[in-house]
PDB file of C-alpha atoms in Angstrom:
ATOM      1  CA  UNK V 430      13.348  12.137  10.290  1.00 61.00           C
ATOM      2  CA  UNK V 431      15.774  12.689  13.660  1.00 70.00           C
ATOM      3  CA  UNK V 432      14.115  16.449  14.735  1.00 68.00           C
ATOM      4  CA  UNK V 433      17.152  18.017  16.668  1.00 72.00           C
ATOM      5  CA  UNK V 434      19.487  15.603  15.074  1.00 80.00           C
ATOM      6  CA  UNK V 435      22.375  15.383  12.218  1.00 88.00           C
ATOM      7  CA  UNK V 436      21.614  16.869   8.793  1.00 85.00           C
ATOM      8  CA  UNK V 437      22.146  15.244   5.488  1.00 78.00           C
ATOM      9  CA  UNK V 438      24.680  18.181   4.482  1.00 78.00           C
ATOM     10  CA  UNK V 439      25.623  20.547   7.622  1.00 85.00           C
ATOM     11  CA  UNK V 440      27.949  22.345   5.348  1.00 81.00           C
ATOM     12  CA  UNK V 441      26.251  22.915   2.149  1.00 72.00           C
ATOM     13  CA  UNK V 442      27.330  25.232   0.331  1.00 55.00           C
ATOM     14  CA  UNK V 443      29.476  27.697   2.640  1.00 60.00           C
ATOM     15  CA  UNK V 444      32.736  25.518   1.046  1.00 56.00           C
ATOM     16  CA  UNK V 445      34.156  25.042  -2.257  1.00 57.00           C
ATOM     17  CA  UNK V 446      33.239  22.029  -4.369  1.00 57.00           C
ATOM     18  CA  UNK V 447      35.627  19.192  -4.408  1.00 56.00           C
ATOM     19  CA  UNK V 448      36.837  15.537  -4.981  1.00 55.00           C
ATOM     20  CA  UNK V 449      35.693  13.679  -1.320  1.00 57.00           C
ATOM     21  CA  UNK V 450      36.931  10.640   0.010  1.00 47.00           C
ATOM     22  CA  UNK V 451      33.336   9.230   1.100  1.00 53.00           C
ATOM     23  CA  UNK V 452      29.950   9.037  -0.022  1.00 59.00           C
ATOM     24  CA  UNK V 453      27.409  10.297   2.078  1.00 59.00           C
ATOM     25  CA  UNK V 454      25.369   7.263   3.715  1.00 56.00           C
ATOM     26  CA  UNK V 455      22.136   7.869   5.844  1.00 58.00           C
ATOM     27  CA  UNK V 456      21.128   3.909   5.300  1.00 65.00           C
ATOM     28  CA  UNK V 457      18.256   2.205   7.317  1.00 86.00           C
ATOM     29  CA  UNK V 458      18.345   3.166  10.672  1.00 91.00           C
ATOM     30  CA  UNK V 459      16.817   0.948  13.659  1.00 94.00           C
ATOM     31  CA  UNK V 460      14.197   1.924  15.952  1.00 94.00           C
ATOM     32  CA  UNK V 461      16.856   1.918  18.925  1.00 95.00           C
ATOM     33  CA  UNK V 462      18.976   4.115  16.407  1.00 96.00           C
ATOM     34  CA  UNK V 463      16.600   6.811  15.479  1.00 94.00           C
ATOM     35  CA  UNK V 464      15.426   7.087  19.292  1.00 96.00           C
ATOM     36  CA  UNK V 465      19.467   7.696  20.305  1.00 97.00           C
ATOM     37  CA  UNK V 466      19.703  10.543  17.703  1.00 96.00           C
ATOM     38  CA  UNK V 467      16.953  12.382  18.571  1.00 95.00           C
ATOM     39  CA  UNK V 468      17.282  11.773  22.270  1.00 96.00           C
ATOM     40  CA  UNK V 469      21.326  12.597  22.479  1.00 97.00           C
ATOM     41  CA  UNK V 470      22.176  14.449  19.543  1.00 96.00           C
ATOM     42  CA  UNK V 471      21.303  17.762  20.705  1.00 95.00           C
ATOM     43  CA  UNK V 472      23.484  17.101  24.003  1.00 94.00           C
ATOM     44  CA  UNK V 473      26.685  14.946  21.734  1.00 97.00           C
ATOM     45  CA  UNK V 474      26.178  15.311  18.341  1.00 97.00           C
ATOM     46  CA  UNK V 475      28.010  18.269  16.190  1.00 96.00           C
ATOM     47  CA  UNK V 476      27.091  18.985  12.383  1.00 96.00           C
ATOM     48  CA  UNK V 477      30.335  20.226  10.538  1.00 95.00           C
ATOM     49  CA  UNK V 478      29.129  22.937   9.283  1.00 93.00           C
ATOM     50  CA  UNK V 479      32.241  24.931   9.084  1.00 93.00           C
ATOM     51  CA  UNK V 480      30.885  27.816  10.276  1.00 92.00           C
ATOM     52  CA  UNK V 481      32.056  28.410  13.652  1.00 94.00           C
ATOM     53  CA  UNK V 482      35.419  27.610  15.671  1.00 97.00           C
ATOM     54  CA  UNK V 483      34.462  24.336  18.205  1.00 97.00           C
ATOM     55  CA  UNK V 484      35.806  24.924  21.589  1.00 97.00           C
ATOM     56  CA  UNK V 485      37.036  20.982  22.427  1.00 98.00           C
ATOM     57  CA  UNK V 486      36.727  21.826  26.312  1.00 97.00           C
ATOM     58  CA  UNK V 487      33.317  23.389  25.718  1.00 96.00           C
ATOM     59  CA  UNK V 488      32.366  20.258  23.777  1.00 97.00           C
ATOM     60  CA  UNK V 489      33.163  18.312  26.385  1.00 97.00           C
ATOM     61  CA  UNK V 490      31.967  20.007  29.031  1.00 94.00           C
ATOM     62  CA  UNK V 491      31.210  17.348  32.250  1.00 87.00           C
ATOM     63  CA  UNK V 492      27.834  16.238  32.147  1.00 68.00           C
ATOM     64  CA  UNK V 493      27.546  18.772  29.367  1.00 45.00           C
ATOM     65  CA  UNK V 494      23.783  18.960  27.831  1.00 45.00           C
ATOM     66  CA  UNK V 495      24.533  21.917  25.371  1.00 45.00           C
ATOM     67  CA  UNK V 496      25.309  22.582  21.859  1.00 45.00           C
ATOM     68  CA  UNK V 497      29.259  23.351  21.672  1.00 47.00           C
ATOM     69  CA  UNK V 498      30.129  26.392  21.891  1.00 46.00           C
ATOM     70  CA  UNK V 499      31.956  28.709  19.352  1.00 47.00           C
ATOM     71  CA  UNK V 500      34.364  31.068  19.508  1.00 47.00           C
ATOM     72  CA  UNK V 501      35.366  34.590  17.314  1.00 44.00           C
ATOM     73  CA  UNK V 502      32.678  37.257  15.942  1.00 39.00           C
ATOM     74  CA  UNK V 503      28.953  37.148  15.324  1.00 36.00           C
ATOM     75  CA  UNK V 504      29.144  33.553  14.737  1.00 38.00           C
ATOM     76  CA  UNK V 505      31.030  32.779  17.608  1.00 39.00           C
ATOM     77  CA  UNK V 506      28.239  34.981  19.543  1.00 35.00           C
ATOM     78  CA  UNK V 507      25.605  32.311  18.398  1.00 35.00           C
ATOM     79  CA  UNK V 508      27.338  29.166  18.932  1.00 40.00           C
ATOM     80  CA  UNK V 509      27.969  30.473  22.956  1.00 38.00           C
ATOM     81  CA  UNK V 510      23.946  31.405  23.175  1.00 39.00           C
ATOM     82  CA  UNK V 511      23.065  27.683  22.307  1.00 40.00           C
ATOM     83  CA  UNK V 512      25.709  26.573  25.080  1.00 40.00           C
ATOM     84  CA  UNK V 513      23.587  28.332  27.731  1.00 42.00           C
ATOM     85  CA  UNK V 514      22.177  26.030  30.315  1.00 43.00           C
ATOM     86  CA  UNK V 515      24.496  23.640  29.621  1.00 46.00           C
ATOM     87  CA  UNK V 516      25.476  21.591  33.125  1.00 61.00           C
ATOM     88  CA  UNK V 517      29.094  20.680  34.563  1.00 80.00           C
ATOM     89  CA  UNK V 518      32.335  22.472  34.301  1.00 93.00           C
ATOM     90  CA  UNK V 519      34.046  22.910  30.815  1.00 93.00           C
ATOM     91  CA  UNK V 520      36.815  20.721  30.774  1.00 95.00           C
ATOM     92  CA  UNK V 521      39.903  22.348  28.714  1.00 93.00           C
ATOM     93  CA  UNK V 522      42.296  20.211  29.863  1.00 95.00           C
ATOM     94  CA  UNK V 523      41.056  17.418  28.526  1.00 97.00           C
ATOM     95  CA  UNK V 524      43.398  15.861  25.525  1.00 98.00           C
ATOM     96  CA  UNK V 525      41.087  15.339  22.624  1.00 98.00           C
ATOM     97  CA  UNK V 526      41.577  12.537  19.572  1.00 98.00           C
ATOM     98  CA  UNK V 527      40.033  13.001  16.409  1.00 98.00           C
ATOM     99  CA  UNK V 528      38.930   9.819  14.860  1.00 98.00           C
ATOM    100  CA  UNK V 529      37.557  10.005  11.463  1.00 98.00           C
ATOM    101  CA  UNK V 530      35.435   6.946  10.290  1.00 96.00           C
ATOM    102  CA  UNK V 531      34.364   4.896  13.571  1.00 96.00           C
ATOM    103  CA  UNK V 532      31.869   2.374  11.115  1.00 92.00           C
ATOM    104  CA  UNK V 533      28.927   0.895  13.863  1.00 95.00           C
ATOM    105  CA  UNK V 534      31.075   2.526  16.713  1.00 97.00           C
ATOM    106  CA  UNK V 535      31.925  -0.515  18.842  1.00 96.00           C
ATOM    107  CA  UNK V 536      35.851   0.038  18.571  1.00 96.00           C
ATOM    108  CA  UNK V 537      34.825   3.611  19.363  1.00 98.00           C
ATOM    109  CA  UNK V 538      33.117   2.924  21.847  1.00 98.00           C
ATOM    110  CA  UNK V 539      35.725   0.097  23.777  1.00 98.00           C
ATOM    111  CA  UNK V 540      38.445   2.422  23.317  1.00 98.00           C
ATOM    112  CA  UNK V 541      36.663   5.104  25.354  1.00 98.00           C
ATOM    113  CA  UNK V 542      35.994   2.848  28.105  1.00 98.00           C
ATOM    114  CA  UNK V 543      39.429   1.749  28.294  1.00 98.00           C
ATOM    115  CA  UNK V 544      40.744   5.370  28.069  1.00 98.00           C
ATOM    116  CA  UNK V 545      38.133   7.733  29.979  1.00 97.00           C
ATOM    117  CA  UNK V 546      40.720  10.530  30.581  1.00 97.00           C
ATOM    118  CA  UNK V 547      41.348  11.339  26.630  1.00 98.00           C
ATOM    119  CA  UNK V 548      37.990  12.645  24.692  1.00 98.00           C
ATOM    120  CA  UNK V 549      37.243  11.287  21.390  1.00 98.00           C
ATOM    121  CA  UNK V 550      35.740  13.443  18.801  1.00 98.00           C
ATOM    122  CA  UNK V 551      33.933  10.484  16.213  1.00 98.00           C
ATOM    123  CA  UNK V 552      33.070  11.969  12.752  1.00 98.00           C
ATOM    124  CA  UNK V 553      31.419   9.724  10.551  1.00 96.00           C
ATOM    125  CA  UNK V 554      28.792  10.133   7.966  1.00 93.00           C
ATOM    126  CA  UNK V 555      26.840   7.158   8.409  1.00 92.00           C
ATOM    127  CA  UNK V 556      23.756   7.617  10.051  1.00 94.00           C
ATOM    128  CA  UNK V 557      22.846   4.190  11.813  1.00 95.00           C
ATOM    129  CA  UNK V 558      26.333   4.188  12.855  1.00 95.00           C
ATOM    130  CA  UNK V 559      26.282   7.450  14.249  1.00 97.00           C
ATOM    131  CA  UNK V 560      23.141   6.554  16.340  1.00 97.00           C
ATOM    132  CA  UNK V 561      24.281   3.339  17.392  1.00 97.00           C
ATOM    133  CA  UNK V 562      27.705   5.191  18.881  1.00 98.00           C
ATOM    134  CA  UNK V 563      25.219   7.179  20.529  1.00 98.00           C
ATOM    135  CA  UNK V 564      23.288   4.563  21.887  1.00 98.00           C
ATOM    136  CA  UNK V 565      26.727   2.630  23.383  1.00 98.00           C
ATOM    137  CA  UNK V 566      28.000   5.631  24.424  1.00 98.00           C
ATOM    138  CA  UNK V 567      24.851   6.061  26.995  1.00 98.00           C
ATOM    139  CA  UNK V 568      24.416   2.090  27.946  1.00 98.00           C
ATOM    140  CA  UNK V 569      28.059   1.954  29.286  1.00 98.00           C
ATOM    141  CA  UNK V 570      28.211   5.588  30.510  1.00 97.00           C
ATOM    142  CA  UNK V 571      30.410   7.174  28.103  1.00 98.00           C
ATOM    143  CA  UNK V 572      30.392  10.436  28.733  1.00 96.00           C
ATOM    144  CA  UNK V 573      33.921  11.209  26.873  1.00 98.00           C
ATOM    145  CA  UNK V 574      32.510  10.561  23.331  1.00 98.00           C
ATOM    146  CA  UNK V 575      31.326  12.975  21.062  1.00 98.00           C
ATOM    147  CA  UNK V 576      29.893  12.297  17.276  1.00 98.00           C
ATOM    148  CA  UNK V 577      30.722  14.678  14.694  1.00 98.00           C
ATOM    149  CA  UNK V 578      28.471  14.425  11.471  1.00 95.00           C
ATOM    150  CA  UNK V 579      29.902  15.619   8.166  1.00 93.00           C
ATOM    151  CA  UNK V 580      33.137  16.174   6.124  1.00 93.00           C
ATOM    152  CA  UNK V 581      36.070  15.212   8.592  1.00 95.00           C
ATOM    153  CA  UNK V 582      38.459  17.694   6.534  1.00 95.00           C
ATOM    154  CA  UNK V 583      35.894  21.017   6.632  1.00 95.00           C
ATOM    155  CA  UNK V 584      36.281  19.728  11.118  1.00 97.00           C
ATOM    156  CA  UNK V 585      40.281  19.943  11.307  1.00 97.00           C
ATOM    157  CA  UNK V 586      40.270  23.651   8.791  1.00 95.00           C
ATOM    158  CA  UNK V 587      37.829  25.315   9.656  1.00 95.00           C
ATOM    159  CA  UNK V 588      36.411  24.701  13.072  1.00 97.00           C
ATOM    160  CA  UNK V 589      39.522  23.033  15.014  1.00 98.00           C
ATOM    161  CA  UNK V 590      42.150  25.117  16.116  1.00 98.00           C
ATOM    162  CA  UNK V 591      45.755  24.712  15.778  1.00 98.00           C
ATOM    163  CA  UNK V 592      47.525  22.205  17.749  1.00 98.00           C
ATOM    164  CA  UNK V 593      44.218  21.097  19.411  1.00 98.00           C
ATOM    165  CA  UNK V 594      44.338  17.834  19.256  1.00 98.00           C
ATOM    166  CA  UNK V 595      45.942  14.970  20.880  1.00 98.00           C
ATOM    167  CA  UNK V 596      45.863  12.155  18.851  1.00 98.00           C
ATOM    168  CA  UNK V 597      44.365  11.085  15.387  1.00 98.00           C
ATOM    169  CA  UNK V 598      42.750   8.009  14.664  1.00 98.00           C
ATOM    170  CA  UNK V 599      42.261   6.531  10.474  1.00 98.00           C
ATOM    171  CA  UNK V 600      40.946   3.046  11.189  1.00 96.00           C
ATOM    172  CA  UNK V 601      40.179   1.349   7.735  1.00 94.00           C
ATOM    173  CA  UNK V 602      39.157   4.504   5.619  1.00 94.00           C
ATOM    174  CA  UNK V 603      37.878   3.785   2.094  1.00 93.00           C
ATOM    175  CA  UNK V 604      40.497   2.010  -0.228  1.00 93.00           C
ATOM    176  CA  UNK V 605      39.131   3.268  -3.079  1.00 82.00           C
ATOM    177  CA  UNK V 606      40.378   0.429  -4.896  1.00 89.00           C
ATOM    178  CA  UNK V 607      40.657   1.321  -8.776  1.00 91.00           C
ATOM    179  CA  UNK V 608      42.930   3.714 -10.026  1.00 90.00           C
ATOM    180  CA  UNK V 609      40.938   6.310 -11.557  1.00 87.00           C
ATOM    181  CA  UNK V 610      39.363   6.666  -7.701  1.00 77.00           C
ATOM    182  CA  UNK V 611      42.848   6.665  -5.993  1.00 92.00           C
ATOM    183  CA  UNK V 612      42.473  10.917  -5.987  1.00 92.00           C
ATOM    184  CA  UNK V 613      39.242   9.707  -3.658  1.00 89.00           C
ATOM    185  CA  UNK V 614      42.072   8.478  -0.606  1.00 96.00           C
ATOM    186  CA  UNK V 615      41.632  10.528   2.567  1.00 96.00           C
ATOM    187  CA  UNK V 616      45.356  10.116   3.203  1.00 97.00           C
ATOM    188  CA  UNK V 617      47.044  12.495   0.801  1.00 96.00           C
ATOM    189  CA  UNK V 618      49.923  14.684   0.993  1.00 97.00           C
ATOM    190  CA  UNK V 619      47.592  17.702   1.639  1.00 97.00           C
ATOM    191  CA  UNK V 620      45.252  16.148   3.950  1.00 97.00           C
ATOM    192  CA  UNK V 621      48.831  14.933   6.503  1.00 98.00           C
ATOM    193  CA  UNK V 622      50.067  18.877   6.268  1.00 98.00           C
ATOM    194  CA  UNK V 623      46.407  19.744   7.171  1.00 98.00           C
ATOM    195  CA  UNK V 624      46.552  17.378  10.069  1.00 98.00           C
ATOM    196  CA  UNK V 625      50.007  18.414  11.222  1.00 98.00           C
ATOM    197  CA  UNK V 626      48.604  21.892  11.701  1.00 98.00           C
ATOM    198  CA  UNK V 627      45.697  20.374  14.307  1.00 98.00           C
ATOM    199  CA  UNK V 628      48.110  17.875  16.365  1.00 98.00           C
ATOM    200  CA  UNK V 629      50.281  19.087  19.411  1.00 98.00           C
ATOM    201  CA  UNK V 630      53.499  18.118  18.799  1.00 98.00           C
ATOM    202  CA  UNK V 631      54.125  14.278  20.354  1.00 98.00           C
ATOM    203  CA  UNK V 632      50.432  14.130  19.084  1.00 98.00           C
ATOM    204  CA  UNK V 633      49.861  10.159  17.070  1.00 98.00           C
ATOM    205  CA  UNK V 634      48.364   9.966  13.720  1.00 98.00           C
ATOM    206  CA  UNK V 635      47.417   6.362  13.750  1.00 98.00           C
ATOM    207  CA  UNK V 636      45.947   4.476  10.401  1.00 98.00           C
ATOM    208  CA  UNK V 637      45.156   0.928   9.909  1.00 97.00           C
ATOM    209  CA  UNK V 638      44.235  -0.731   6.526  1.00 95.00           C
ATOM    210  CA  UNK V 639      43.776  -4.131   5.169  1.00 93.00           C
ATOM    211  CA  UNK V 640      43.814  -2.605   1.906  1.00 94.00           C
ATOM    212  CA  UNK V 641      48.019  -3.906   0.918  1.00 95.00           C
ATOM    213  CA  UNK V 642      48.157  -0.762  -1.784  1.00 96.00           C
ATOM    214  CA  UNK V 643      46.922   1.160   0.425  1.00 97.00           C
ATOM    215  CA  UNK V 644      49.077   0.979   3.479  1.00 98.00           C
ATOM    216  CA  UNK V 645      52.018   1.481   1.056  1.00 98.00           C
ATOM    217  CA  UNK V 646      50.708   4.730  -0.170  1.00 97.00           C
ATOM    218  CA  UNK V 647      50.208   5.974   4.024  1.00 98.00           C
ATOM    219  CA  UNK V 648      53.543   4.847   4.901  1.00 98.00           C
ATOM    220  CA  UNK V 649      55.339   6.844   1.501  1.00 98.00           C
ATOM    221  CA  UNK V 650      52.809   9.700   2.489  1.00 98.00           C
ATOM    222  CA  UNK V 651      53.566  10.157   6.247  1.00 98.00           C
ATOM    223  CA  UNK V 652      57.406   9.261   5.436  1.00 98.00           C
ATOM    224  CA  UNK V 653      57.804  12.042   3.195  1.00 98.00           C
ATOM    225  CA  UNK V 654      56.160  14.570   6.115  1.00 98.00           C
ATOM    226  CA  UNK V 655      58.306  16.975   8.104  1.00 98.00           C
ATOM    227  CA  UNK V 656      55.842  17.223  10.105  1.00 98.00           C
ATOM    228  CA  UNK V 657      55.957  13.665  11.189  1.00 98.00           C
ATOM    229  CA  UNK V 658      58.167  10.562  12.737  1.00 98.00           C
ATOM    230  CA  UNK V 659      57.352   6.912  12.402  1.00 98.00           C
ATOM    231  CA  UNK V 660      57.574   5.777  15.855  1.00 98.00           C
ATOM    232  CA  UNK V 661      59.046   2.336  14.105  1.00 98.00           C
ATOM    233  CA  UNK V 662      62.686   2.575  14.155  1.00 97.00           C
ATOM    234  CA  UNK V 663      62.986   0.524  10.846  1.00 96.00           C
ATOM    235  CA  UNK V 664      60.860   2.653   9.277  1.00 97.00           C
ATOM    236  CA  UNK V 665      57.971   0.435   8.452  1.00 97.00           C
ATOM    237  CA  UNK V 666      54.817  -1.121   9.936  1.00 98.00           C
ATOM    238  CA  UNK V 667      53.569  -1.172  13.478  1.00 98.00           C
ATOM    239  CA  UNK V 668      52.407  -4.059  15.125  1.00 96.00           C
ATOM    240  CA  UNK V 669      48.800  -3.606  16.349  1.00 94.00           C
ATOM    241  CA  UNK V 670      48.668  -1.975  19.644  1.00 95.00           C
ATOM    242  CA  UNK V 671      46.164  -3.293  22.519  1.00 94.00           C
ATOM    243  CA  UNK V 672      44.515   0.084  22.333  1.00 95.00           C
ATOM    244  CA  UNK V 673      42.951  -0.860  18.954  1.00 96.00           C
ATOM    245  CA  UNK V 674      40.266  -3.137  19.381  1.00 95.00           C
ATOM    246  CA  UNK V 675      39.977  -5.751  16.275  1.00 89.00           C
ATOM    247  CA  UNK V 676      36.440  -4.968  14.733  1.00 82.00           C
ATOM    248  CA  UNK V 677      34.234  -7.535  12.916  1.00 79.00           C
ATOM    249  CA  UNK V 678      35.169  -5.204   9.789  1.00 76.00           C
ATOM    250  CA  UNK V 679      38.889  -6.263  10.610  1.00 86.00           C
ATOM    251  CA  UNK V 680      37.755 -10.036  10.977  1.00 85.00           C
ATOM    252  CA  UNK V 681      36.100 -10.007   8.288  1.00 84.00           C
ATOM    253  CA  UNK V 682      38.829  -8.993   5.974  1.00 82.00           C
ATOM    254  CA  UNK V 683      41.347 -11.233   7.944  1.00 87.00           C
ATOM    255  CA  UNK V 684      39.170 -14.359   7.148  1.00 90.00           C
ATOM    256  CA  UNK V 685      39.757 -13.068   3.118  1.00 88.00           C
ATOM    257  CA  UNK V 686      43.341 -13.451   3.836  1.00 90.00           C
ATOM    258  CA  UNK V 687      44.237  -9.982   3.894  1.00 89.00           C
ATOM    259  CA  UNK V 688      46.923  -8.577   5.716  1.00 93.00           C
ATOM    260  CA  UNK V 689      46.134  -5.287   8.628  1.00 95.00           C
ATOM    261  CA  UNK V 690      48.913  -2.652   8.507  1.00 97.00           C
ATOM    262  CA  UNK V 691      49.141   0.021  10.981  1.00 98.00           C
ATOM    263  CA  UNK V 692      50.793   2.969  11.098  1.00 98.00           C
ATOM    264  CA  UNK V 693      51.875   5.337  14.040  1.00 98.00           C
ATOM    265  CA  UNK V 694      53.583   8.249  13.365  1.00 98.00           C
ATOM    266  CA  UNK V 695      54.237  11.251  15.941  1.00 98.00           C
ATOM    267  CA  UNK V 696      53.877  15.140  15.645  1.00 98.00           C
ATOM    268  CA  UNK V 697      57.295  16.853  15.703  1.00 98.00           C
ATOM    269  CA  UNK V 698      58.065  20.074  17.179  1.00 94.00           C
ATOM    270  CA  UNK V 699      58.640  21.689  13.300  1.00 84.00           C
TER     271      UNK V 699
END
């Protein structure tokens, strides 16, 4: 449908089978949609495949019109051969936050054009939303976005490397509201010592959920982490921080009566 642009299931079978936290969506995707992914995905799109290690400054390489390039053995080999011809400097010192579920991409998108020295790395499974990131990322010049299609936790083990990343971003994942579908939550005591592994210490792993249950079980998860600190003195909530734009998902859930939790925690030095 997209030639040159994500696949339904980048990482097939190369890992184990497992309980996810998401269902795989391509839903109807707009003419303006399908034109953005198979006009800039080949140039910022990634399919986690899990078969190669990303190199963040590669991926982000100024003006960059490549496929990112890999690093380490005969995969690593391939991934640097589709790099070739790729325009603009490599940019390794660029800090680089992960944020895993971005929805239609507009928070994505304002957050970049507030910040345009820190990269974000966008890895979604929805299609429409992935092109439409696209497509804002290129009408307001974004050129420090990148969207990742695929299973966020195959991304942080097996193609990030340690202490890559800068920040981590867990706006309004999946509540999974009944209990039998609780195992389904991305935010898990594995998935936060997986995370610590990627984040440079003084990194921020920041969630936000309307979802009350929900935000209890992040703030007993990340509490319980060596790995982590709550940058809130008493322990508790955070107050929303400018940085996060409030999305019409947000609104919507506000005008329900719900309450929005966040949580910001920092990456030790253990």
């Amino acid at each position: 449908m997209f030639p040159g642009g994500p696949v339904a299931d980048p990482a097939g079978s190369h890992h184990e089978r497992r309980i996810r936290s998401f269902r795989p969506r391509r839903g109807r995707v707009t003419l303006g949609q399908g034109e953005a992914l198979r006009r800039l995905w080949p140039q910022w799109g990634l399919d986690i495949d899990g078969m190669r290690r990303i190199d963040l400054g590669e991926l982000f390489r100024t003006e960059g019109t490549g496929s990112p390039k890999a690093t380490g053995g005969a995969e690593g080999s391939a991934g640097a051969e589709g790099s070739e011809g790729a325009a603009g400097a490599p940019r390794p010192d660029l800090p680089v936050v992960l944020e895993i579920g971005f929805g239609m991409g507009e928070a994505t998108a304002q957050m970049a054009a507030a910040d345009p020295g820190t990269g974000i790395l966008a890895a979604d499974v929805h299609t429409p939303g992935q092109g439409n990131l696209l497509a804002l990322a290129e009408r307001n010049g974004l050129t420090n976005i990148r969207v990742a299609n695929g299973d966020a936790i195959i991304l942080l083990r097996e193609m990030l490397a340690p202490a890559a990343l800068s920040g981590l971003r867990i706006f309004f994942p999946d509540p999974w509201p009944k209990k039998r579908h609780h195992k389904r939550r991305l935010v898990q005591p594995e998935f936060i010592e997986l995370a610590a592994t990627r984040l440079k210490p003084g990194a921020l792993l920041h969630c936000a959920t309307d979802w009350e249950p929900y935000a209890e079980q992040m703030l007993e998860v990340l509490t319980a982490s060596p790995a982590f600190d709550n940058t809130q003195p008493d322990g508790g909530y955070s107050p929303r921080p400018d940085f996060r734009p409030r999305t019409k998902f947000e609104g919507q859930g506000l005008d329900k009566g719900h309450r929005v939790h966040d949580l910001i925690f920092r990456r030790n030095d253990t």
